[in-house]
Coordinates of C-alpha atoms and ligand atoms in Angstrom, one line a residue:
M1 CA 102.0 93.4 152.7
R2 CA 105.7 93.0 151.9
R3 CA 105.3 89.2 152.0
L4 CA 102.4 89.4 149.6
S5 CA 104.3 91.4 147.0
I6 CA 107.2 89.0 147.2
L7 CA 104.8 86.2 146.6
L8 CA 103.3 88.0 143.7
L9 CA 106.7 88.6 142.2
L10 CA 107.5 84.9 142.6
C11 CA 104.3 84.0 140.8
L12 CA 105.2 86.4 138.0
A13 CA 108.7 85.2 137.5
P14 CA 108.0 82.1 135.3
C15 CA 105.7 84.3 133.1
V16 CA 108.5 86.8 132.6
Q17 CA 110.6 84.0 131.1
A18 CA 107.8 82.8 128.9
F19 CA 107.7 85.8 126.7
S20 CA 110.3 88.3 125.5
V21 CA 110.1 91.9 126.5
T22 CA 112.6 94.6 125.8
V23 CA 114.2 95.9 129.0
P24 CA 114.4 99.7 128.7
D25 CA 117.9 101.3 128.6
I26 CA 118.1 102.7 132.1
V27 CA 121.5 103.9 133.2
P28 CA 122.7 103.4 135.8
A29 CA 120.9 100.0 135.7
P30 CA 118.3 99.7 138.5
R31 CA 118.8 97.3 141.3
E32 CA 115.7 95.3 140.4
I33 CA 113.5 95.4 137.3
T34 CA 110.7 93.0 136.5
M35 CA 109.1 93.3 133.1
A36 CA 105.6 92.4 132.3
R37 CA 103.9 92.1 128.9
G38 CA 102.5 95.1 127.2
R39 CA 102.7 98.9 127.5
L40 CA 100.8 101.6 129.2
R41 CA 99.7 104.2 126.6
I42 CA 99.9 107.8 127.9
K43 CA 96.7 109.4 126.7
G44 CA 96.7 112.4 128.8
I45 CA 99.1 113.3 131.6
N46 CA 97.1 113.0 134.8
I47 CA 99.5 113.3 137.6
N48 CA 98.4 112.8 141.2
A49 CA 100.9 113.7 143.8
D50 CA 100.7 112.9 147.5
T51 CA 100.4 116.0 149.6
A52 CA 102.8 114.3 152.1
L53 CA 105.6 114.7 149.6
D54 CA 108.0 117.6 150.2
T55 CA 107.5 120.8 148.2
M56 CA 110.7 120.3 146.1
S57 CA 109.4 116.9 145.0
L58 CA 106.1 118.4 144.1
K59 CA 107.8 121.1 142.0
A60 CA 110.0 118.5 140.3
V61 CA 106.9 116.4 139.5
R62 CA 105.2 119.4 138.0
Q63 CA 108.2 120.3 135.9
F64 CA 108.3 116.7 134.6
A65 CA 104.6 116.9 133.7
D66 CA 105.1 120.2 131.9
R67 CA 107.9 118.9 129.8
L68 CA 106.1 115.7 129.0
S69 CA 103.0 117.7 128.0
L70 CA 105.1 120.1 125.8
V71 CA 106.9 117.4 123.9
S72 CA 104.1 114.9 123.6
G73 CA 101.4 117.4 122.9
K74 CA 99.1 115.8 125.5
T75 CA 97.2 117.8 128.0
S76 CA 98.4 117.6 131.5
S77 CA 97.0 118.0 134.9
V78 CA 98.6 117.8 138.3
A79 CA 96.6 117.3 141.4
T80 CA 97.4 116.6 145.0
P81 CA 94.2 114.7 145.9
I82 CA 93.0 113.6 149.3
G83 CA 92.4 109.9 149.8
L84 CA 94.9 109.0 147.2
A85 CA 95.6 105.5 148.5
R86 CA 92.0 104.5 148.1
T87 CA 92.0 105.8 144.5
V88 CA 95.1 103.8 143.7
S89 CA 93.9 100.6 145.2
K90 CA 90.6 100.9 143.2
G91 CA 92.8 101.3 140.2
D92 CA 90.1 102.9 138.2
I93 CA 91.9 106.0 137.1
S94 CA 94.7 105.9 134.6
G95 CA 97.4 108.3 135.5
M96 CA 100.7 108.7 137.3
Y97 CA 100.7 108.6 141.1
F98 CA 103.6 110.0 143.2
L99 CA 103.4 108.7 146.7
K100 CA 105.4 109.2 149.8
D101 CA 106.6 105.9 151.3
A102 CA 108.5 106.5 154.5
S103 CA 109.7 102.9 154.6
L104 CA 112.1 103.6 151.7
S105 CA 115.6 104.9 152.4
P106 CA 116.2 108.5 151.2
A107 CA 117.8 107.7 147.8
A108 CA 115.4 104.7 147.1
Y109 CA 112.4 104.7 144.9
S110 CA 110.0 102.3 143.2
I111 CA 108.1 102.5 140.0
A112 CA 105.2 100.2 139.1
V113 CA 103.7 100.5 135.6
N114 CA 100.6 98.4 135.1
G115 CA 97.8 98.5 132.5
R116 CA 96.2 101.5 134.1
A117 CA 98.6 103.6 136.0
V118 CA 102.2 104.4 137.0
V119 CA 102.8 104.4 140.7
V120 CA 106.0 106.0 142.0
R121 CA 107.1 105.8 145.6
S122 CA 109.8 107.6 147.4
S123 CA 110.5 108.9 150.9
S124 CA 112.6 112.0 150.0
Y125 CA 113.5 114.5 147.4
N126 CA 116.4 112.6 146.0
G127 CA 114.3 109.4 145.7
T128 CA 111.7 111.4 143.7
L129 CA 114.3 112.9 141.5
Y130 CA 115.9 109.5 140.7
A131 CA 112.4 108.0 139.9
L132 CA 111.8 110.9 137.5
Q133 CA 115.2 110.3 135.8
T134 CA 114.3 106.7 135.4
L135 CA 110.9 107.5 134.0
R136 CA 112.5 109.9 131.5
Q137 CA 114.8 107.1 130.3
M138 CA 111.8 104.8 129.8
L139 CA 110.0 107.4 127.7
P140 CA 110.8 108.3 124.1
V141 CA 114.1 110.1 124.0
Q142 CA 112.4 113.3 122.8
V143 CA 111.4 114.0 126.4
Y144 CA 114.9 115.4 126.8
G145 CA 114.3 118.0 124.1
T146 CA 111.9 120.9 123.8
A147 CA 110.6 120.1 120.3
Q148 CA 107.1 118.7 120.0
A149 CA 107.1 115.1 119.0
P150 CA 103.4 114.0 119.0
D151 CA 104.1 111.0 116.8
A152 CA 106.6 109.4 119.2
D153 CA 105.4 106.3 121.1
W154 CA 104.2 107.9 124.3
S155 CA 103.9 104.9 126.4
L156 CA 105.8 103.1 129.1
P157 CA 106.6 99.4 129.4
R158 CA 104.8 97.5 132.1
C159 CA 107.3 96.8 134.8
T160 CA 108.2 97.0 138.4
I161 CA 111.4 98.7 139.5
N162 CA 112.9 98.8 143.0
D163 CA 116.0 100.8 143.0
E164 CA 118.6 102.4 145.3
P165 CA 122.3 103.1 145.0
R166 CA 125.2 101.0 146.0
F167 CA 127.2 104.0 147.3
A168 CA 126.0 107.1 149.1
Y169 CA 128.7 109.3 147.7
R170 CA 128.7 109.5 143.9
G171 CA 130.9 112.3 142.9
M172 CA 132.4 114.3 140.1
L173 CA 135.2 116.9 140.5
L174 CA 135.6 120.0 138.4
D175 CA 138.8 122.0 138.5
C176 CA 137.9 125.6 137.9
S177 CA 141.3 126.9 139.0
R178 CA 143.6 125.8 136.1
H179 CA 141.0 127.1 133.7
F180 CA 138.1 129.2 134.9
F181 CA 134.6 128.1 133.8
G182 CA 131.6 130.4 134.3
V183 CA 128.4 129.7 136.2
D184 CA 126.6 128.5 133.1
V185 CA 129.2 125.9 132.3
V186 CA 129.1 124.7 135.9
K187 CA 125.3 124.4 135.8
K188 CA 125.4 122.4 132.6
Y189 CA 128.0 120.1 134.2
L190 CA 125.6 119.6 137.1
D191 CA 122.7 119.0 134.8
I192 CA 124.3 115.9 133.2
M193 CA 125.5 114.6 136.6
A194 CA 121.9 114.7 137.7
V195 CA 120.6 112.7 134.7
Y196 CA 122.9 109.9 135.8
K197 CA 122.1 110.2 139.5
L198 CA 125.4 111.6 140.7
N199 CA 125.0 113.5 144.0
R200 CA 128.3 115.2 145.0
F201 CA 130.0 118.0 143.1
H202 CA 133.6 118.4 144.2
W203 CA 134.4 122.0 143.3
H204 CA 138.2 122.6 143.1
L205 CA 138.1 126.3 143.7
T206 CA 141.7 127.3 144.6
D207 CA 145.1 126.3 143.3
D208 CA 148.5 127.8 142.2
Q209 CA 147.0 129.0 138.9
G210 CA 144.0 130.9 140.2
W211 CA 141.8 131.6 143.2
R212 CA 138.2 131.4 142.2
I213 CA 136.0 132.2 145.3
E214 CA 135.3 135.6 146.6
I215 CA 136.3 135.9 150.3
R216 CA 135.0 139.1 151.8
K217 CA 137.7 139.5 154.4
Y218 CA 140.5 139.1 151.8
P219 CA 139.6 140.9 148.6
R220 CA 143.0 140.6 147.1
L221 CA 142.5 136.8 146.7
T222 CA 140.2 137.6 143.8
E223 CA 141.6 141.0 142.8
V224 CA 145.1 139.6 142.4
G225 CA 144.9 135.8 142.9
A226 CA 142.1 135.2 140.4
F227 CA 144.2 136.2 137.4
R228 CA 147.4 135.0 135.8
S229 CA 149.5 136.8 133.2
G230 CA 149.5 134.0 130.7
T231 CA 149.5 130.2 130.3
M232 CA 152.3 127.9 129.4
I233 CA 152.2 126.5 125.8
G234 CA 152.1 122.8 125.5
R235 CA 154.4 121.1 128.0
D236 CA 157.1 123.8 128.2
R237 CA 156.7 125.7 131.5
N238 CA 159.2 128.3 130.4
T239 CA 156.8 129.6 127.7
S240 CA 153.6 131.7 128.0
D241 CA 150.9 132.6 125.6
G242 CA 150.9 136.0 127.2
I243 CA 147.1 136.0 127.5
R244 CA 145.7 137.1 130.8
H245 CA 143.4 134.4 132.1
G246 CA 141.1 134.3 135.1
G247 CA 137.8 134.9 136.8
Y248 CA 136.1 134.1 140.0
Y249 CA 132.7 133.4 141.5
T250 CA 131.1 136.1 143.7
Q251 CA 129.5 134.9 146.9
A252 CA 126.1 135.6 145.3
Q253 CA 127.1 133.3 142.4
I254 CA 128.3 130.6 144.7
R255 CA 125.0 130.7 146.5
E256 CA 123.2 130.5 143.2
V257 CA 125.2 127.4 142.2
V258 CA 124.7 125.8 145.6
E259 CA 120.9 126.3 145.3
Y260 CA 120.9 125.1 141.7
A261 CA 122.8 121.9 142.7
A262 CA 120.4 121.3 145.6
S263 CA 117.5 121.4 143.2
L264 CA 119.2 118.6 141.3
G265 CA 119.8 116.6 144.4
I266 CA 123.5 117.4 144.4
T267 CA 125.5 118.5 147.4
I268 CA 128.7 120.6 146.7
V269 CA 132.0 119.7 148.4
P270 CA 134.1 122.8 148.0
E271 CA 137.9 122.4 148.1
I272 CA 140.3 125.0 149.5
D273 CA 143.6 123.2 148.8
L274 CA 146.1 123.8 151.6
P275 CA 148.9 124.2 152.7
G276 CA 150.4 123.6 149.2
H277 CA 148.8 124.6 145.9
M278 CA 148.5 128.1 147.4
L279 CA 150.5 130.3 145.1
A280 CA 147.5 132.4 144.1
A281 CA 146.9 133.2 147.7
L282 CA 150.6 134.0 148.3
A283 CA 150.6 136.3 145.3
S284 CA 147.7 138.1 146.9
Y285 CA 149.1 138.2 150.4
P286 CA 152.9 137.6 150.3
E287 CA 153.1 137.9 154.1
L288 CA 151.6 134.3 154.3
G289 CA 154.8 132.9 152.8
C290 CA 158.0 131.5 154.2
A291 CA 161.2 133.4 154.7
G292 CA 163.2 134.1 151.6
S293 CA 160.4 132.8 149.3
A294 CA 158.9 135.9 147.7
P295 CA 158.3 137.2 145.1
Y296 CA 155.2 135.4 144.2
Q297 CA 153.2 135.2 141.0
V298 CA 150.0 133.4 140.2
A299 CA 151.4 130.4 138.3
T300 CA 151.4 130.4 134.6
W301 CA 152.6 126.8 134.4
W302 CA 151.4 123.4 135.5
G303 CA 153.2 121.4 138.2
I304 CA 153.9 121.4 141.9
S305 CA 155.0 124.7 143.5
K306 CA 157.7 124.6 146.1
Q307 CA 156.4 127.9 147.4
V308 CA 153.8 127.0 150.1
L309 CA 152.1 128.6 153.1
N310 CA 154.1 129.5 156.2
V311 CA 152.1 127.4 158.6
G312 CA 154.5 128.2 161.5
R313 CA 153.0 131.7 161.7
E314 CA 149.8 132.1 163.7
E315 CA 148.6 134.8 161.2
T316 CA 148.6 132.2 158.4
M317 CA 146.5 129.8 160.5
L318 CA 144.1 132.6 161.3
F319 CA 143.9 133.5 157.6
L320 CA 142.9 129.9 156.8
E321 CA 140.3 129.9 159.6
D322 CA 138.8 133.1 158.2
V323 CA 138.7 131.8 154.7
L324 CA 137.1 128.5 155.8
S325 CA 134.6 130.4 158.0
E326 CA 133.2 132.1 154.9
V327 CA 133.4 128.9 152.9
A328 CA 131.5 127.0 155.7
E329 CA 128.8 129.7 155.6
L330 CA 128.4 129.4 151.8
F331 CA 128.2 125.7 151.5
P332 CA 125.5 123.9 153.5
G333 CA 127.0 120.4 153.0
T334 CA 128.8 118.5 155.8
Y335 CA 132.1 118.1 154.0
I336 CA 134.8 120.6 153.2
H337 CA 137.8 119.4 151.2
I338 CA 141.0 120.8 152.5
G339 CA 143.3 119.3 149.9
G340 CA 146.6 118.4 151.6
D341 CA 148.2 117.0 148.4
E342 CA 151.5 117.7 146.8
C343 CA 152.9 120.0 149.5
P344 CA 156.7 120.1 149.3
R345 CA 157.9 120.8 152.8
D346 CA 161.4 122.1 151.7
E347 CA 160.7 125.7 152.7
W348 CA 159.6 124.7 156.2
K349 CA 163.0 123.1 156.8
T350 CA 164.6 126.5 156.8
D351 CA 161.8 128.9 157.7
P352 CA 162.4 130.1 161.3
D353 CA 158.7 130.3 162.1
C354 CA 158.1 126.7 160.9
Q355 CA 161.1 125.4 162.8
A356 CA 160.0 127.3 166.0
K357 CA 156.5 125.8 165.7
I358 CA 158.0 122.3 165.2
K359 CA 160.0 122.9 168.4
E360 CA 157.1 124.3 170.3
L361 CA 154.9 121.3 169.4
G362 CA 157.8 118.9 170.1
L363 CA 157.6 117.3 166.7
V364 CA 160.5 115.0 165.8
S365 CA 161.6 113.2 162.7
D366 CA 162.0 109.4 162.6
A367 CA 162.9 107.0 159.9
E368 CA 159.4 107.2 158.3
V369 CA 158.0 110.6 159.1
S370 CA 159.8 113.9 159.1
A371 CA 159.1 116.7 161.6
E372 CA 157.8 118.8 158.7
A373 CA 155.3 116.1 157.7
R374 CA 154.1 116.2 161.3
L375 CA 153.8 119.9 161.0
Q376 CA 151.3 119.3 158.2
N377 CA 149.5 116.8 160.4
Y378 CA 149.2 119.7 162.9
V379 CA 147.7 121.9 160.3
T380 CA 145.2 119.3 159.2
A381 CA 144.2 118.5 162.8
R382 CA 143.8 122.1 163.6
I383 CA 141.6 122.9 160.6
Q384 CA 139.6 119.7 161.3
N385 CA 138.9 120.8 164.9
F386 CA 138.1 124.3 163.8
L387 CA 135.6 123.1 161.2
A388 CA 134.1 120.6 163.6
L389 CA 133.0 123.5 165.7
K390 CA 131.0 124.6 162.7
G391 CA 129.5 121.2 162.2
K392 CA 131.7 120.3 159.3
K393 CA 133.9 117.3 158.5
I394 CA 137.1 117.4 156.4
I395 CA 138.1 115.4 153.4
G396 CA 141.7 115.4 152.3
W397 CA 143.8 113.8 149.5
D398 CA 145.6 110.6 150.5
E399 CA 148.8 112.5 151.5
I400 CA 147.0 113.5 154.8
L401 CA 147.6 109.9 155.9
E402 CA 151.3 110.5 156.1
G403 CA 152.3 110.8 159.7
E404 CA 149.2 110.9 162.0
L405 CA 145.7 111.6 161.0
A406 CA 143.0 112.4 163.5
E407 CA 139.9 110.2 163.7
G408 CA 136.9 111.5 161.7
A409 CA 138.8 112.6 158.6
T410 CA 137.8 111.2 155.3
V411 CA 140.5 110.3 152.8
M412 CA 140.3 110.7 149.1
S413 CA 142.5 108.1 147.5
W414 CA 144.0 109.5 144.3
R415 CA 147.5 108.0 143.9
G416 CA 146.0 104.7 142.7
T417 CA 144.0 102.6 145.2
K418 CA 146.6 101.9 147.8
G419 CA 146.0 105.0 149.9
G420 CA 142.3 104.2 150.1
I421 CA 142.9 100.6 150.9
K422 CA 145.3 101.5 153.7
A423 CA 143.0 104.2 155.1
A424 CA 139.9 102.0 155.0
G425 CA 142.0 99.3 156.8
M426 CA 142.8 101.8 159.5
G427 CA 139.1 102.7 159.9
Y428 CA 138.9 106.0 158.1
D429 CA 136.1 106.7 155.7
V430 CA 137.3 106.7 152.1
I431 CA 136.2 108.1 148.8
M432 CA 137.9 106.3 145.9
T433 CA 139.2 108.5 143.1
P434 CA 142.2 106.5 141.9
N435 CA 144.0 108.2 139.0
T436 CA 144.4 104.8 137.4
Y437 CA 140.7 104.6 136.7
C438 CA 139.0 107.9 137.7
Y439 CA 141.1 110.7 136.2
F440 CA 139.0 112.1 133.4
D441 CA 141.7 114.5 132.2
Y442 CA 143.6 111.4 131.1
S443 CA 143.2 110.4 127.5
Q444 CA 140.2 108.3 126.6
S445 CA 142.2 106.2 124.1
P446 CA 145.8 104.9 124.0
E447 CA 146.0 106.4 120.5
L448 CA 147.2 109.7 122.0
D449 CA 147.8 111.3 118.6
K450 CA 144.1 110.9 117.7
E451 CA 142.9 112.6 120.9
P452 CA 143.0 116.3 122.0
F453 CA 146.4 117.3 123.4
G454 CA 146.4 116.6 127.1
I455 CA 148.2 115.5 130.1
T456 CA 148.7 111.8 129.1
R457 CA 152.1 110.8 127.6
D458 CA 152.0 107.1 128.3
P459 CA 149.3 105.3 126.3
K460 CA 149.1 102.7 129.1
R461 CA 147.7 105.4 131.4
A462 CA 144.7 106.0 129.1
V463 CA 141.4 105.8 131.0
T464 CA 139.1 104.2 128.4
L465 CA 135.4 103.9 128.8
R466 CA 135.9 100.2 129.5
K467 CA 138.5 100.9 132.1
I468 CA 136.3 103.1 134.2
Y469 CA 133.3 100.8 133.6
D470 CA 135.2 97.8 135.0
Y471 CA 136.6 99.6 138.1
E472 CA 135.6 97.7 141.3
P473 CA 136.1 99.9 144.4
Y474 CA 136.1 97.0 146.8
D475 CA 139.1 95.2 145.2
G476 CA 141.9 94.6 147.7
L477 CA 139.6 95.3 150.7
S478 CA 138.4 93.1 153.5
E479 CA 134.7 93.2 154.2
E480 CA 135.3 95.3 157.3
A481 CA 137.4 97.8 155.4
A482 CA 135.0 97.9 152.5
A483 CA 132.3 99.2 154.8
H484 CA 134.4 102.4 155.0
I485 CA 134.2 103.1 151.3
L486 CA 131.7 105.9 151.1
G487 CA 131.8 106.0 147.3
V488 CA 133.6 106.8 144.1
Q489 CA 134.4 110.0 142.3
A490 CA 136.0 110.9 139.0
N491 CA 138.2 114.0 138.8
M492 CA 138.4 116.5 135.9
W493 CA 141.6 118.3 136.3
G494 CA 141.8 121.4 134.1
E495 CA 145.4 122.0 133.1
Y496 CA 144.9 121.1 129.5
I497 CA 141.1 121.7 129.3
A498 CA 140.4 125.3 128.4
T499 CA 137.1 125.2 126.6
Q500 CA 133.6 123.9 127.4
E501 CA 133.6 121.8 124.3
H502 CA 136.8 120.0 125.4
L503 CA 135.5 119.7 128.9
E504 CA 132.4 117.9 127.8
Y505 CA 134.4 115.7 125.4
M506 CA 136.5 114.5 128.3
L507 CA 133.5 114.0 130.6
L508 CA 131.3 112.1 128.2
P509 CA 130.5 109.3 127.9
R510 CA 132.9 108.3 130.7
M511 CA 130.8 109.9 133.4
I512 CA 127.9 107.7 132.3
A513 CA 130.1 104.6 132.8
L514 CA 131.2 106.0 136.1
S515 CA 127.5 106.2 137.2
E516 CA 127.2 102.4 137.0
V517 CA 130.3 102.0 139.1
Q518 CA 128.7 104.3 141.7
W519 CA 125.1 103.1 141.6
C520 CA 125.1 99.4 140.6
E521 CA 126.0 96.3 142.5
P522 CA 128.6 94.4 140.5
S523 CA 126.1 91.8 139.5
R524 CA 124.0 94.4 137.7
K525 CA 126.9 95.6 135.6
D526 CA 127.3 94.3 132.0
Y527 CA 129.5 96.2 129.6
G528 CA 127.8 94.8 126.5
R529 CA 124.4 95.9 127.7
F530 CA 125.8 99.3 128.8
L531 CA 127.6 99.9 125.4
S532 CA 124.6 98.9 123.2
G533 CA 122.3 101.1 125.3
L534 CA 124.7 104.0 125.1
E535 CA 124.9 103.7 121.4
S536 CA 121.2 103.3 120.8
H537 CA 119.9 105.6 123.5
G538 CA 122.4 107.4 125.7
L539 CA 124.1 109.3 123.0
R540 CA 120.8 110.5 121.7
I541 CA 120.1 111.9 125.2
L542 CA 123.4 113.8 125.0
D543 CA 122.6 115.1 121.5
L544 CA 119.2 116.4 122.6
L545 CA 120.7 118.0 125.7
G546 CA 123.4 119.6 123.6
Y547 CA 126.6 118.0 125.0
N548 CA 129.8 117.3 123.2
Y549 CA 131.1 113.8 123.7
R550 CA 133.5 111.2 122.4
K551 CA 131.9 108.6 120.2
P552 CA 132.6 105.2 121.8
S553 CA 133.0 103.6 118.5
Q554 CA 136.3 105.5 118.0
N555 CA 138.4 102.8 119.8
L556 CA 136.5 101.9 122.9
Ligands
LIG601 C1 145.8 115.4 142.8 O1 145.7 114.9 141.7 N1 146.9 116.1 143.1 C2 144.9 115.2 143.9

């Protein structure tokens, strides 16, 4: 069967070159698309879905049919017929067929549009969702809106698509600590991720400037830690606007977002950043701090706090375990991110509990690694073991590589690519999020004065659309090490991003370029094709969905 279809494709290949057809603007570009001549007109929407498909797939197909019917003005019917395969092979009914094909990997799908029918194959929910996203991009752009557009060209180009992603982990981070964004903003962020087939939402929920997740056992984390008295103005940390800022997600809201993300094929990776970046927790429970460190205040400024958790005390470790137990219950995904970045260890050098713990564990300093850095290794390993008992794996920022890191941890490389290259070489799984390419709080243009005020001071550090598009995550890696790259993520840190409008401007269209880094083999990438498709099609999708974005013509 497979050999037959390859033979058919080979026979078709010369014909494809003999006439010119417009390849639809599908982003991220599918792995394989073969165009044929002509289009399939959609006269009515007759959708036939295989009863073997999962219920979420069937629901997604139904929603697709409803929207298509609404905007095209064509009547729709959805059926789950018996004996579907026979019907398709006879090819005597025009319509759309959604079939389960267990031979495909979970994220893979295929679409075949011929003169009579559309046949979509997938083996799992994500595959079905990706096929639907691709179909939407092949249809008139009005399919993204809600207004009726009966005069649009409701047809599909005849083609065959076989598609699956390059990387299994295709992430986007949102920092909700530095500025709090409500559930509706988060859902809209997830919506656009789903359009471009991203599948991991890294939710940065805690930091010095605000604790954002309700923890039942420690109510002060949100009563106290979720609010700060003001926010520094510009870059002067000695100033404050005096405006109380904050908010948090109740556990019911977290569950709602988890479920919503799952319906979009997105798994949430929650982050509880520890043992640094914990000022909001320390302001709530000062007894978690080091000797002589108090008083504590939820930070009103950006930067690295020297006030960190006292990890020499057993009570602090139990606090972390309690918090992570509730987090593990709320988030069904395998990974929990435990931060580990930017933890100054100065307080540990003089704190009696930390020093006693160092002694008890027999940790010593050498030329490369201090005893205090080894104390952080102990924290990481202990949390890793604790979460393993709950079936969870940890991810940490690349600082967790300093000293010794236990097997099974995944490293997120943020200080450029070197941490990721080193970790992958050592056999750890890695997610690449280098600030040099993937920090979406950085300016989109080197012309800083023409961009919103933000974190970037050096024009050379701008992350332009082109820069993210051209990022190649395997650069600098041996083949063996490259096998440890799980994927790529971009990070939206929120220090200077206080509004939804600004957030979307920083996200788009860079996230669309990111999607090709995450999904496409390098041979499928082409910046010229990407940019012209973005201008003619992609930006109209954003307009119809109501997103703010940076126009690429404004310098890159
Ligand atoms: C980070 O940007 N501190 C991970």
